[in-house]
JSON list of C-alpha atoms in Angstrom, two decimals:
[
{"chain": "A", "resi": 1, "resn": "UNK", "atom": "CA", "xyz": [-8.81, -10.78, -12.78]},
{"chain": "A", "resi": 2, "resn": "UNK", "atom": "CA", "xyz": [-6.44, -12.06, -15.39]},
{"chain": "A", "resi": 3, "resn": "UNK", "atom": "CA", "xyz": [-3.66, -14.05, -13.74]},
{"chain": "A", "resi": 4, "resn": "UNK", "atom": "CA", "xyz": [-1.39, -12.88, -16.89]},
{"chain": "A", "resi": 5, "resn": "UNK", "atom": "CA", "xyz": [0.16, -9.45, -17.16]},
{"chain": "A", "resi": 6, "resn": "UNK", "atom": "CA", "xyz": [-0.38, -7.82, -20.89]},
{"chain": "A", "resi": 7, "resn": "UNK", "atom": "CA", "xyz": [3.40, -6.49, -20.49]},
{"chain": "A", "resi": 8, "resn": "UNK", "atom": "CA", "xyz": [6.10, -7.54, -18.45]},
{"chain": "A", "resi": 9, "resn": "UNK", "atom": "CA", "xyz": [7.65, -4.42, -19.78]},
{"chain": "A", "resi": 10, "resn": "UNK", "atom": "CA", "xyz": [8.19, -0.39, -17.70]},
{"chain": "A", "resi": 11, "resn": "UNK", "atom": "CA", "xyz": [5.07, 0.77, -20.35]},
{"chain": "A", "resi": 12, "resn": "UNK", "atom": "CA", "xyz": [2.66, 3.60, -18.77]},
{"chain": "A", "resi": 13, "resn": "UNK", "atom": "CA", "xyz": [-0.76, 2.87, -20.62]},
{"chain": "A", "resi": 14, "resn": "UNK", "atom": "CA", "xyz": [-3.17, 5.74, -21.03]},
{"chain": "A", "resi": 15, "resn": "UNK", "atom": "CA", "xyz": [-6.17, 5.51, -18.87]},
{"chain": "A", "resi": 16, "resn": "UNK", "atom": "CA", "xyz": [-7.81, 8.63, -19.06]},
{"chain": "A", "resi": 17, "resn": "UNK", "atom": "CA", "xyz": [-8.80, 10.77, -22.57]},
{"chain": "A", "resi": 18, "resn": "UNK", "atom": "CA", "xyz": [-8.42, 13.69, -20.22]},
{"chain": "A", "resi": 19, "resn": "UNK", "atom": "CA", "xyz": [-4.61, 15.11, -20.08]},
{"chain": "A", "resi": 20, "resn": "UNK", "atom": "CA", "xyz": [-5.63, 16.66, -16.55]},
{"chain": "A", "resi": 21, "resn": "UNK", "atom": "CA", "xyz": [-6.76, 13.45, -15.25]},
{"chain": "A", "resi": 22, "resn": "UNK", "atom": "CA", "xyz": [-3.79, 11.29, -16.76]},
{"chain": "A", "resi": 23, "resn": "UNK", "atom": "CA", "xyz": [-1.24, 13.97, -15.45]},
{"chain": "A", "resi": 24, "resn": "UNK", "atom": "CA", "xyz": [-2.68, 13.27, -12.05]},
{"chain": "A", "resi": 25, "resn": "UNK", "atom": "CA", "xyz": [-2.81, 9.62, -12.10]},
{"chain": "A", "resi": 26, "resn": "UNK", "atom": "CA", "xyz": [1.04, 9.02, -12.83]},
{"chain": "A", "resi": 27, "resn": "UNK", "atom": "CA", "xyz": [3.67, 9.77, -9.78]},
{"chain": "A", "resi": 28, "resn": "UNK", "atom": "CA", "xyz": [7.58, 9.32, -9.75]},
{"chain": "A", "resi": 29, "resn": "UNK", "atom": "CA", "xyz": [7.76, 7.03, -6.46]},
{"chain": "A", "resi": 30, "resn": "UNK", "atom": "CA", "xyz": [9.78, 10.02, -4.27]},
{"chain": "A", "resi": 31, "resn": "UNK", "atom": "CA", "xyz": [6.34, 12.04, -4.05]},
{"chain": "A", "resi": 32, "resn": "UNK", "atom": "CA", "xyz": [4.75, 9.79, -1.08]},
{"chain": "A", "resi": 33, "resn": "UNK", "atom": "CA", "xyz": [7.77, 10.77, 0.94]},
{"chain": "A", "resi": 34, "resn": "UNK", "atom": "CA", "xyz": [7.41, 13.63, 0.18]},
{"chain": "A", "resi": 35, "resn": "UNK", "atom": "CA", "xyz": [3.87, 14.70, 1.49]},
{"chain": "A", "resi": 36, "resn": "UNK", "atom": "CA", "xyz": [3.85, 12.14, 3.75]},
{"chain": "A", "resi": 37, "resn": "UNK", "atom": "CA", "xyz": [7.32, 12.76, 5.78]},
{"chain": "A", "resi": 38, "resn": "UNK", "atom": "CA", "xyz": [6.62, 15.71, 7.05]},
{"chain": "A", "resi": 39, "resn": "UNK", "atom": "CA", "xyz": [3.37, 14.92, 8.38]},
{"chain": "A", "resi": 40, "resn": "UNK", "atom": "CA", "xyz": [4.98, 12.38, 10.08]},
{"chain": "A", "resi": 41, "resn": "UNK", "atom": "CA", "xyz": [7.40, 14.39, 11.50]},
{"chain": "A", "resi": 42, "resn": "UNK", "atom": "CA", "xyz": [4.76, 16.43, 12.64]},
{"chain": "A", "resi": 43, "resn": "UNK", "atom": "CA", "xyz": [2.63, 14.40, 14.44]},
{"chain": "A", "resi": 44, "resn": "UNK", "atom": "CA", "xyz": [6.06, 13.14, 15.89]},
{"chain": "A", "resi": 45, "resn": "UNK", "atom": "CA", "xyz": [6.65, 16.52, 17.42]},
{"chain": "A", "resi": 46, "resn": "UNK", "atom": "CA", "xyz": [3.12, 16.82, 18.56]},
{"chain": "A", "resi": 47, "resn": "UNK", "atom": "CA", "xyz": [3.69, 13.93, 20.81]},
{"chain": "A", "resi": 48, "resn": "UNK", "atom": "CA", "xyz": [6.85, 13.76, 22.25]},
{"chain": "A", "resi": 49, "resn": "UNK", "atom": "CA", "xyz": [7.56, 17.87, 22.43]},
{"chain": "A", "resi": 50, "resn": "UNK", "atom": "CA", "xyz": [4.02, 19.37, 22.62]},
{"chain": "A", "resi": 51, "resn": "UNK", "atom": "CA", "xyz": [1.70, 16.60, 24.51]},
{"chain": "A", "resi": 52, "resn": "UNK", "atom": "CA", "xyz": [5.14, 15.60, 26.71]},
{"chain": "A", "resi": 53, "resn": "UNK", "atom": "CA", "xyz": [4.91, 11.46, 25.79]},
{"chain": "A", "resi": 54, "resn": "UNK", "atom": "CA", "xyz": [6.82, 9.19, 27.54]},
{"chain": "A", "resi": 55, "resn": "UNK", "atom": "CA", "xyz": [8.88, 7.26, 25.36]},
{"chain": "A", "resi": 56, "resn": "UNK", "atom": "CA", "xyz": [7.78, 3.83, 26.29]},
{"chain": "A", "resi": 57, "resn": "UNK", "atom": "CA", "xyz": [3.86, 5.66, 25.31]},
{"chain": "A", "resi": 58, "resn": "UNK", "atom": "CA", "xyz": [5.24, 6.80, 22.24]},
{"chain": "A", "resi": 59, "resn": "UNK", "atom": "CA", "xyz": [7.00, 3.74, 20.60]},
{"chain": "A", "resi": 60, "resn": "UNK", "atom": "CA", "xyz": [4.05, 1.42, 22.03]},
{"chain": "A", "resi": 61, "resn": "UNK", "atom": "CA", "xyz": [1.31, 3.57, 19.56]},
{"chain": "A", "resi": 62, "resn": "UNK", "atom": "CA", "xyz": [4.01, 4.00, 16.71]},
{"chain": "A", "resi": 63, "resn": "UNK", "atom": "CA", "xyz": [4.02, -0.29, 16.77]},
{"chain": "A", "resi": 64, "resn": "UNK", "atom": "CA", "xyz": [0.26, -0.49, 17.38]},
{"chain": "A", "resi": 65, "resn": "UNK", "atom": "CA", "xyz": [0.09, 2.21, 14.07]},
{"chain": "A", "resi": 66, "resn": "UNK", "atom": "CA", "xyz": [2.19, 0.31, 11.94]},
{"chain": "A", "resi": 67, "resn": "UNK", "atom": "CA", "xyz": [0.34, -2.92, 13.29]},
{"chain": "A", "resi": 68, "resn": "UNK", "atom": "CA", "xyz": [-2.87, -1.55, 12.21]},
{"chain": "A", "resi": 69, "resn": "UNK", "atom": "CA", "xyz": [-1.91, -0.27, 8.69]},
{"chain": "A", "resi": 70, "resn": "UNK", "atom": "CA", "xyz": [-0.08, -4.13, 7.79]},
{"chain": "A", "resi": 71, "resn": "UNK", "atom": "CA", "xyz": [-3.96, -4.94, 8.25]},
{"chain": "A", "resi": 72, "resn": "UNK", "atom": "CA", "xyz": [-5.24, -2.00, 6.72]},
{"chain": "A", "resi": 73, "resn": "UNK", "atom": "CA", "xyz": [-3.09, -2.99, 3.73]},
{"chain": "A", "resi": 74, "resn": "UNK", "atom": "CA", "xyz": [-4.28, -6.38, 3.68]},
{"chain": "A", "resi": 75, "resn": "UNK", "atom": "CA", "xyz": [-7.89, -5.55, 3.74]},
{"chain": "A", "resi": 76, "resn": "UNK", "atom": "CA", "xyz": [-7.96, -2.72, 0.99]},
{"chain": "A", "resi": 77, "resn": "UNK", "atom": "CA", "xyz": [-6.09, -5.04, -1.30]},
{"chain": "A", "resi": 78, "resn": "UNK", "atom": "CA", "xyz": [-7.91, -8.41, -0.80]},
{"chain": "A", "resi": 79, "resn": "UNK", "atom": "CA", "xyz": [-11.89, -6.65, -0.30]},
{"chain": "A", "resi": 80, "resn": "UNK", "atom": "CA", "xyz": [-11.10, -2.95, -2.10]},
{"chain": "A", "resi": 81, "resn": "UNK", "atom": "CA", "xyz": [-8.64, -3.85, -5.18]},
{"chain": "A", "resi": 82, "resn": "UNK", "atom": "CA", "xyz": [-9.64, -7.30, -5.59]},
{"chain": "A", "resi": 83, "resn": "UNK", "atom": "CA", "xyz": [-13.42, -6.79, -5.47]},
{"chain": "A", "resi": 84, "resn": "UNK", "atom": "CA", "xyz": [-15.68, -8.46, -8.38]},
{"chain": "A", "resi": 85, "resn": "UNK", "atom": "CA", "xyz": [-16.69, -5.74, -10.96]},
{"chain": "A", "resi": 86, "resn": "UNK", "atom": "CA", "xyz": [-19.96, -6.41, -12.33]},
{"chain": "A", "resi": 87, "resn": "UNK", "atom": "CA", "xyz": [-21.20, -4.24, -15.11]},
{"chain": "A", "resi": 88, "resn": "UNK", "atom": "CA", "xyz": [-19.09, -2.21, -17.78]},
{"chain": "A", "resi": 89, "resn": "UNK", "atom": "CA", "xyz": [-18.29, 1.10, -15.25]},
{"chain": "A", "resi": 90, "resn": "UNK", "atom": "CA", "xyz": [-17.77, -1.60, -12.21]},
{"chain": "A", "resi": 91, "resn": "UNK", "atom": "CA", "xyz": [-14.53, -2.89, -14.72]},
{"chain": "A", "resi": 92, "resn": "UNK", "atom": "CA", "xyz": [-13.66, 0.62, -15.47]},
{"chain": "A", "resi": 93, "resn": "UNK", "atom": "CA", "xyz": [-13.51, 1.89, -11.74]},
{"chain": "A", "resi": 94, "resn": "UNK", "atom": "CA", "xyz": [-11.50, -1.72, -11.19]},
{"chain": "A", "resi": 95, "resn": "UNK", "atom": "CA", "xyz": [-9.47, -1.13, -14.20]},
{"chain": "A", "resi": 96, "resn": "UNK", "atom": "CA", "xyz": [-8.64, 2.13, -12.88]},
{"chain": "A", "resi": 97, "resn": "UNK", "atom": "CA", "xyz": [-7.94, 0.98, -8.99]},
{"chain": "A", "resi": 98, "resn": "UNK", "atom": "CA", "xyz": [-5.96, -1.89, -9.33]},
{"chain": "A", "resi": 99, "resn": "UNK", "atom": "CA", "xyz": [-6.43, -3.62, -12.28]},
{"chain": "A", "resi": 100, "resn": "UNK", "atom": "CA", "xyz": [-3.86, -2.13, -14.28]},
{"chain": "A", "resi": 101, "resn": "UNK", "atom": "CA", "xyz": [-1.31, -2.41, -12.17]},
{"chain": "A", "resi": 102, "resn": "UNK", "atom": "CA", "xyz": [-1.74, -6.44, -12.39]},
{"chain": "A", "resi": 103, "resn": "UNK", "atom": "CA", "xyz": [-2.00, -5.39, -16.80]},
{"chain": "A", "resi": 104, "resn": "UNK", "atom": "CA", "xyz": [1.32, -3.70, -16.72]},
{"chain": "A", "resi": 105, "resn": "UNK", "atom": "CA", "xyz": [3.07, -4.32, -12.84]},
{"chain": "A", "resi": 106, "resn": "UNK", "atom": "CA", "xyz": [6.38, -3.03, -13.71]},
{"chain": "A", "resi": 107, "resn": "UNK", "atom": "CA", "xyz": [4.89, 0.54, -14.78]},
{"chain": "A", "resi": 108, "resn": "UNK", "atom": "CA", "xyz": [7.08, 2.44, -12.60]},
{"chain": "A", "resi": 109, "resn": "UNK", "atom": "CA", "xyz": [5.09, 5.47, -13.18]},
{"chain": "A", "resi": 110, "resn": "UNK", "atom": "CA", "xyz": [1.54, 3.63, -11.52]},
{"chain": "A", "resi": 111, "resn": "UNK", "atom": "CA", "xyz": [3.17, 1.98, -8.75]},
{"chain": "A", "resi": 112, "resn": "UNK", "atom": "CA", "xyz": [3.18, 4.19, -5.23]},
{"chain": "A", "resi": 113, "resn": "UNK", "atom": "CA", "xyz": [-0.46, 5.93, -4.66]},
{"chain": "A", "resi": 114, "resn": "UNK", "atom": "CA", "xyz": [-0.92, 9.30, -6.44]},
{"chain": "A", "resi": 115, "resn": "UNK", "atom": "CA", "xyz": [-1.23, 11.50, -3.89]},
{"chain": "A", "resi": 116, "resn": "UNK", "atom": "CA", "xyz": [-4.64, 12.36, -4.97]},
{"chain": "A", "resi": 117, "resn": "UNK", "atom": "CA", "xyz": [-5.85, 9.58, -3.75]},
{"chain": "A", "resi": 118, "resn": "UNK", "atom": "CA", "xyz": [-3.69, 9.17, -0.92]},
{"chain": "A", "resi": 119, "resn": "UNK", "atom": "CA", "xyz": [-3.95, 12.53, 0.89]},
{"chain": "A", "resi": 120, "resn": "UNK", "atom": "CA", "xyz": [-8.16, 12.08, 1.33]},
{"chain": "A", "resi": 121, "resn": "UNK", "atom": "CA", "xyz": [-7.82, 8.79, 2.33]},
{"chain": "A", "resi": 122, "resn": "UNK", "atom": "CA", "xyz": [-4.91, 9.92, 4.98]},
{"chain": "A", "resi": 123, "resn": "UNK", "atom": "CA", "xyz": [-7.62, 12.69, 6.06]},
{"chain": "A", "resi": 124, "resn": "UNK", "atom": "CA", "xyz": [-10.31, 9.99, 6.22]},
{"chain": "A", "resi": 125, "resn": "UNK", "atom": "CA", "xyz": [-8.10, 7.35, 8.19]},
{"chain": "A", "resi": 126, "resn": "UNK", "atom": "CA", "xyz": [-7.10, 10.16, 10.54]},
{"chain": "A", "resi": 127, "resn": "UNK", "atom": "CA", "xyz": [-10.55, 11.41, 11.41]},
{"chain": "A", "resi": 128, "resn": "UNK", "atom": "CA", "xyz": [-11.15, 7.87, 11.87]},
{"chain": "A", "resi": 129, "resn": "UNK", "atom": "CA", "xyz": [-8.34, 7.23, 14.08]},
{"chain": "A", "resi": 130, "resn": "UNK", "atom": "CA", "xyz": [-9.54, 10.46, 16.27]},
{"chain": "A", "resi": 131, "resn": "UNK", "atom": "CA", "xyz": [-12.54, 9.24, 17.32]},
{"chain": "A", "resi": 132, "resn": "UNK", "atom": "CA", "xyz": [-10.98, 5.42, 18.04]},
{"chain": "A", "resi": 133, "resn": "UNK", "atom": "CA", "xyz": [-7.76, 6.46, 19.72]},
{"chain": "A", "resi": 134, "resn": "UNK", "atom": "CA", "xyz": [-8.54, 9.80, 21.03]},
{"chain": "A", "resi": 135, "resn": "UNK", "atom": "CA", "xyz": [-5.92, 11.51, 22.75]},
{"chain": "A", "resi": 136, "resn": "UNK", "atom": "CA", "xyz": [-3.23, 8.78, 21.28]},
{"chain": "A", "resi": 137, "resn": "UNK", "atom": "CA", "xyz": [-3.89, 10.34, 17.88]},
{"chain": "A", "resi": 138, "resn": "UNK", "atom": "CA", "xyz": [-0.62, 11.87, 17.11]},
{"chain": "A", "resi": 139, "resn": "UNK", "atom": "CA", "xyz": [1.91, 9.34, 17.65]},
{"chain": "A", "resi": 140, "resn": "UNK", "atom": "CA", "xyz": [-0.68, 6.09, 16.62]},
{"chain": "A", "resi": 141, "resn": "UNK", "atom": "CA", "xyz": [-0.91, 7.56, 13.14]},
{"chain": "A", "resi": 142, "resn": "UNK", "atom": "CA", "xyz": [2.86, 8.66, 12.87]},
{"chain": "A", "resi": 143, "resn": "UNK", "atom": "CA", "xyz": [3.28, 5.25, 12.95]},
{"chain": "A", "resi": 144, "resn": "UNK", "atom": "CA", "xyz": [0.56, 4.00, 10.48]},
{"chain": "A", "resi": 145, "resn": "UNK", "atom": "CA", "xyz": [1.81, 6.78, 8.27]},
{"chain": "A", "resi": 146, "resn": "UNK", "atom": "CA", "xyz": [5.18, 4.97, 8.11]},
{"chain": "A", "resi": 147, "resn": "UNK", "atom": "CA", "xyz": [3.45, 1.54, 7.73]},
{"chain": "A", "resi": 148, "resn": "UNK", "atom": "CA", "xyz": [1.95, 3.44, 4.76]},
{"chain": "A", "resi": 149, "resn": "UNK", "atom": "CA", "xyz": [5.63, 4.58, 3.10]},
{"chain": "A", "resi": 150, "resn": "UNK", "atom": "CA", "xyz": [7.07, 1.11, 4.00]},
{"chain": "A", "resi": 151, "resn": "UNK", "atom": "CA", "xyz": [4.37, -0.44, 2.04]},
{"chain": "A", "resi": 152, "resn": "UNK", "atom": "CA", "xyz": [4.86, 1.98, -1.31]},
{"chain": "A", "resi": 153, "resn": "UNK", "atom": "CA", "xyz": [8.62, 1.96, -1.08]},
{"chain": "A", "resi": 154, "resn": "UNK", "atom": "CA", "xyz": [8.45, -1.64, -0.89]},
{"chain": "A", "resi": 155, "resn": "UNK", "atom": "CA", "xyz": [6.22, -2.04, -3.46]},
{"chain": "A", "resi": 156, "resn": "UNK", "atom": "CA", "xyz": [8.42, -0.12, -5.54]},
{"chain": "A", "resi": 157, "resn": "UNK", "atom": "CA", "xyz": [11.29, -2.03, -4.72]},
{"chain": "A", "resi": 158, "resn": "UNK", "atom": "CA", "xyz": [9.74, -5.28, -5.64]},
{"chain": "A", "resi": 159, "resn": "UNK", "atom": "CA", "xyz": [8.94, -4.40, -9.10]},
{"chain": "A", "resi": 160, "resn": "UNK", "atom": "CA", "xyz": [12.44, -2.39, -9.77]},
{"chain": "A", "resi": 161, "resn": "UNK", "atom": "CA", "xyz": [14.76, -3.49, -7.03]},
{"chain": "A", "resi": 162, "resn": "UNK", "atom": "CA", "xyz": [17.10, -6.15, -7.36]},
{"chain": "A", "resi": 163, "resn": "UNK", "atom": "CA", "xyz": [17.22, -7.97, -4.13]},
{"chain": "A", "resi": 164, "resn": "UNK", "atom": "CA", "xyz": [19.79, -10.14, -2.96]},
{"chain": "A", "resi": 165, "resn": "UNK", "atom": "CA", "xyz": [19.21, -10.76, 1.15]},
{"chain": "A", "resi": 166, "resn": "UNK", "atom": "CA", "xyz": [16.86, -13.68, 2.31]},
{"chain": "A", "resi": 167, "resn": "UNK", "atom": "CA", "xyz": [14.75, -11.78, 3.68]},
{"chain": "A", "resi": 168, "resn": "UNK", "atom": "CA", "xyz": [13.78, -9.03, 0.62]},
{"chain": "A", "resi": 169, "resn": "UNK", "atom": "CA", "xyz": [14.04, -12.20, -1.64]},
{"chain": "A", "resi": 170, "resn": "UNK", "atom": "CA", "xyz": [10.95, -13.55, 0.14]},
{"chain": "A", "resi": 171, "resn": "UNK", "atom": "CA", "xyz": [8.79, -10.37, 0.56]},
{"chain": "A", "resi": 172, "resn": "UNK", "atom": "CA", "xyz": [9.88, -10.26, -3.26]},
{"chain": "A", "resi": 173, "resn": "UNK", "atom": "CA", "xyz": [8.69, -13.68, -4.32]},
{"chain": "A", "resi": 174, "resn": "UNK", "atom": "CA", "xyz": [5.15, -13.65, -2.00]},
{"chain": "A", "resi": 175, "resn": "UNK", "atom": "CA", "xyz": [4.12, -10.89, -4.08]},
{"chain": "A", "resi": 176, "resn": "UNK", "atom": "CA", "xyz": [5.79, -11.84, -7.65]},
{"chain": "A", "resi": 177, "resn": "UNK", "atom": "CA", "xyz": [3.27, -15.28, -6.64]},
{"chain": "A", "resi": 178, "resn": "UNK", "atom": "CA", "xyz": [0.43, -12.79, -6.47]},
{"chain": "A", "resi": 179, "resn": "UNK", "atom": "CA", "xyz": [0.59, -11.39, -9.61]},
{"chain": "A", "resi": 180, "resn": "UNK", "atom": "CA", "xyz": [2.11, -14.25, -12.01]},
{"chain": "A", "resi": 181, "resn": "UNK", "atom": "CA", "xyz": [0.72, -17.48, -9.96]},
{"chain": "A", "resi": 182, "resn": "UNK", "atom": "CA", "xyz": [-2.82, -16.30, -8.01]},
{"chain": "A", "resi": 183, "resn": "UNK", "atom": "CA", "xyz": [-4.09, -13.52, -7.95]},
{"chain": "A", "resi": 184, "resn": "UNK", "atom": "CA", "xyz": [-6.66, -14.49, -5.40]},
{"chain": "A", "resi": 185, "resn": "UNK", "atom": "CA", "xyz": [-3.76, -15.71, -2.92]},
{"chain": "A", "resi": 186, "resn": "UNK", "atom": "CA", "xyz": [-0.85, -13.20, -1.38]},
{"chain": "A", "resi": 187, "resn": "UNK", "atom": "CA", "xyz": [-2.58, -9.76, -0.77]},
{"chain": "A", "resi": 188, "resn": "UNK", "atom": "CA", "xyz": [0.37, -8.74, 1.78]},
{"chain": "A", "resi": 189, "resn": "UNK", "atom": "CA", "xyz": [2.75, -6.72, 0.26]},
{"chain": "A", "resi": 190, "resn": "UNK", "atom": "CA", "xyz": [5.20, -5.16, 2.56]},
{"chain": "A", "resi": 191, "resn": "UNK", "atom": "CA", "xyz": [4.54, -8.53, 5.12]},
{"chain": "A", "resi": 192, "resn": "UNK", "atom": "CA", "xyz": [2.95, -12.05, 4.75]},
{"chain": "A", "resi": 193, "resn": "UNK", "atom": "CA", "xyz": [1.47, -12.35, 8.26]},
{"chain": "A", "resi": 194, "resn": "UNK", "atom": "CA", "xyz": [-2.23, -11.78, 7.25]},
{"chain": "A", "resi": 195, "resn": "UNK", "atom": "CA", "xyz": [-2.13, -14.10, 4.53]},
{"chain": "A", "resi": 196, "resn": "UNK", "atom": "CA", "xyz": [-1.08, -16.61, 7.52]},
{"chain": "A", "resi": 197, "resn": "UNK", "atom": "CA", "xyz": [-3.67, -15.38, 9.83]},
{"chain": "A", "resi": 198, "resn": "UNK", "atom": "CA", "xyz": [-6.54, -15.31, 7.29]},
{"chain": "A", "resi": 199, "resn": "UNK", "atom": "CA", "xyz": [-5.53, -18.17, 5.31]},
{"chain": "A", "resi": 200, "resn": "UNK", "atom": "CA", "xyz": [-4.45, -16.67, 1.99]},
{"chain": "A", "resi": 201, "resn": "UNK", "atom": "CA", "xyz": [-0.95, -18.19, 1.70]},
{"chain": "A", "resi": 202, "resn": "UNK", "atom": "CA", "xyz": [-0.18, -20.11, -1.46]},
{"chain": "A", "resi": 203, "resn": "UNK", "atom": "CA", "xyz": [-0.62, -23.71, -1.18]},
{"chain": "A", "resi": 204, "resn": "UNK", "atom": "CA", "xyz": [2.85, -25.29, -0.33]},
{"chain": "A", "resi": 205, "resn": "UNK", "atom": "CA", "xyz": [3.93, -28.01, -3.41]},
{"chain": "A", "resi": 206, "resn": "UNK", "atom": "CA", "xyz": [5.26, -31.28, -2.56]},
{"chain": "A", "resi": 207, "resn": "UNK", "atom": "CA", "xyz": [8.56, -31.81, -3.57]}
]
């Protein structure tokens, strides 16, 4: 993957010839909250109102969800987005995954998932998530669910945001590393901690 963007610039590039499949693969960055809120909010009622959770039982699988999508996050974008196209369709499907987003990062219009691709893999994670955690379902994936809009509305905020605290400056600059510095380095987003764990932190300089 280049470590160069081809535009610093907010430009949308066509990807598809198709107008239905271009329409589709451009989202203003509201729409995630959109589906995605009230399915929380859902799954939120389902467990405290309708199962009867205690609250200590609730927050506990909200953390563990929001735990488990930080690493879900980290593994689709080092192993998924990142993976080594080999073959001209291999670079199109990459192309159209991830790598345009490192060709043109501040294309507001290509920055949260379309929610064509994030609704089936939602329903696939759930179904997932069923058989794992069972009865602890609901509130477990209301919280992975909100891992999942922390993650695009940071993402978001990176690229368009200005930041001024400490802490948004250096969530900012771990991920500005990842696309201008190496690629191969950085793959949290919305936290660092899995680049510590697994050893994908950019090398410190000596000063």
């Amino acid at each position: 993957m280049s470590k160069k963007p081809i535009t610093n610039k907010d430009v949308t590039p066509r990807m598809f010839e198709s107008d239905f499949l271009e329409f589709f693969s451009k989202v203003h960055f509201s729409v995630p909250l959109i589906v995605f809120i009230p399915v929380i909010s859902y799954f939120i009622y389902q467990s405290l109102w309708i199962e009867k959770s205690d609250l200590k039982h609730f927050l506990f699988w909200i953390l563990a969800g929001l735990a488990v999508w930080t690493l879900t996050e980290y593994v689709l974008h080092r192993f998924v987005f990142h993976f080594t196209p080999r073959g001209a369709l291999m670079e199109r499907i990459h192309f159209i995954f991830h790598g345009v987003h490192h060709d043109y990062p501040n294309d507001s219009k290509r920055l949260v998932m379309p929610p064509a691709a994030s609704i089936p893999l939602a329903a696939l994670f759930y179904f997932l998530f069923l058989i794992i955690f069972g009865s602890n379902i609901a509130p477990m994936f209301s919280g992975f669910l909100i891992g999942y809009l922390w993650y695009d509305m940071t993402h978001y905020a990176i690229h368009h945001f200005n930041m001024h605290s400490a802490f948004w400056l250096a969530i900012k600059n771990h991920h500005m590393k990842h696309h201008f510095q190496n690629p191969e380095k950085g793959f949290g987003v919305s936290t660092p901690i899995w680049d510590y764990v697994w050893q994908t932190m950019f090398p410190v300089k000596n000063k």
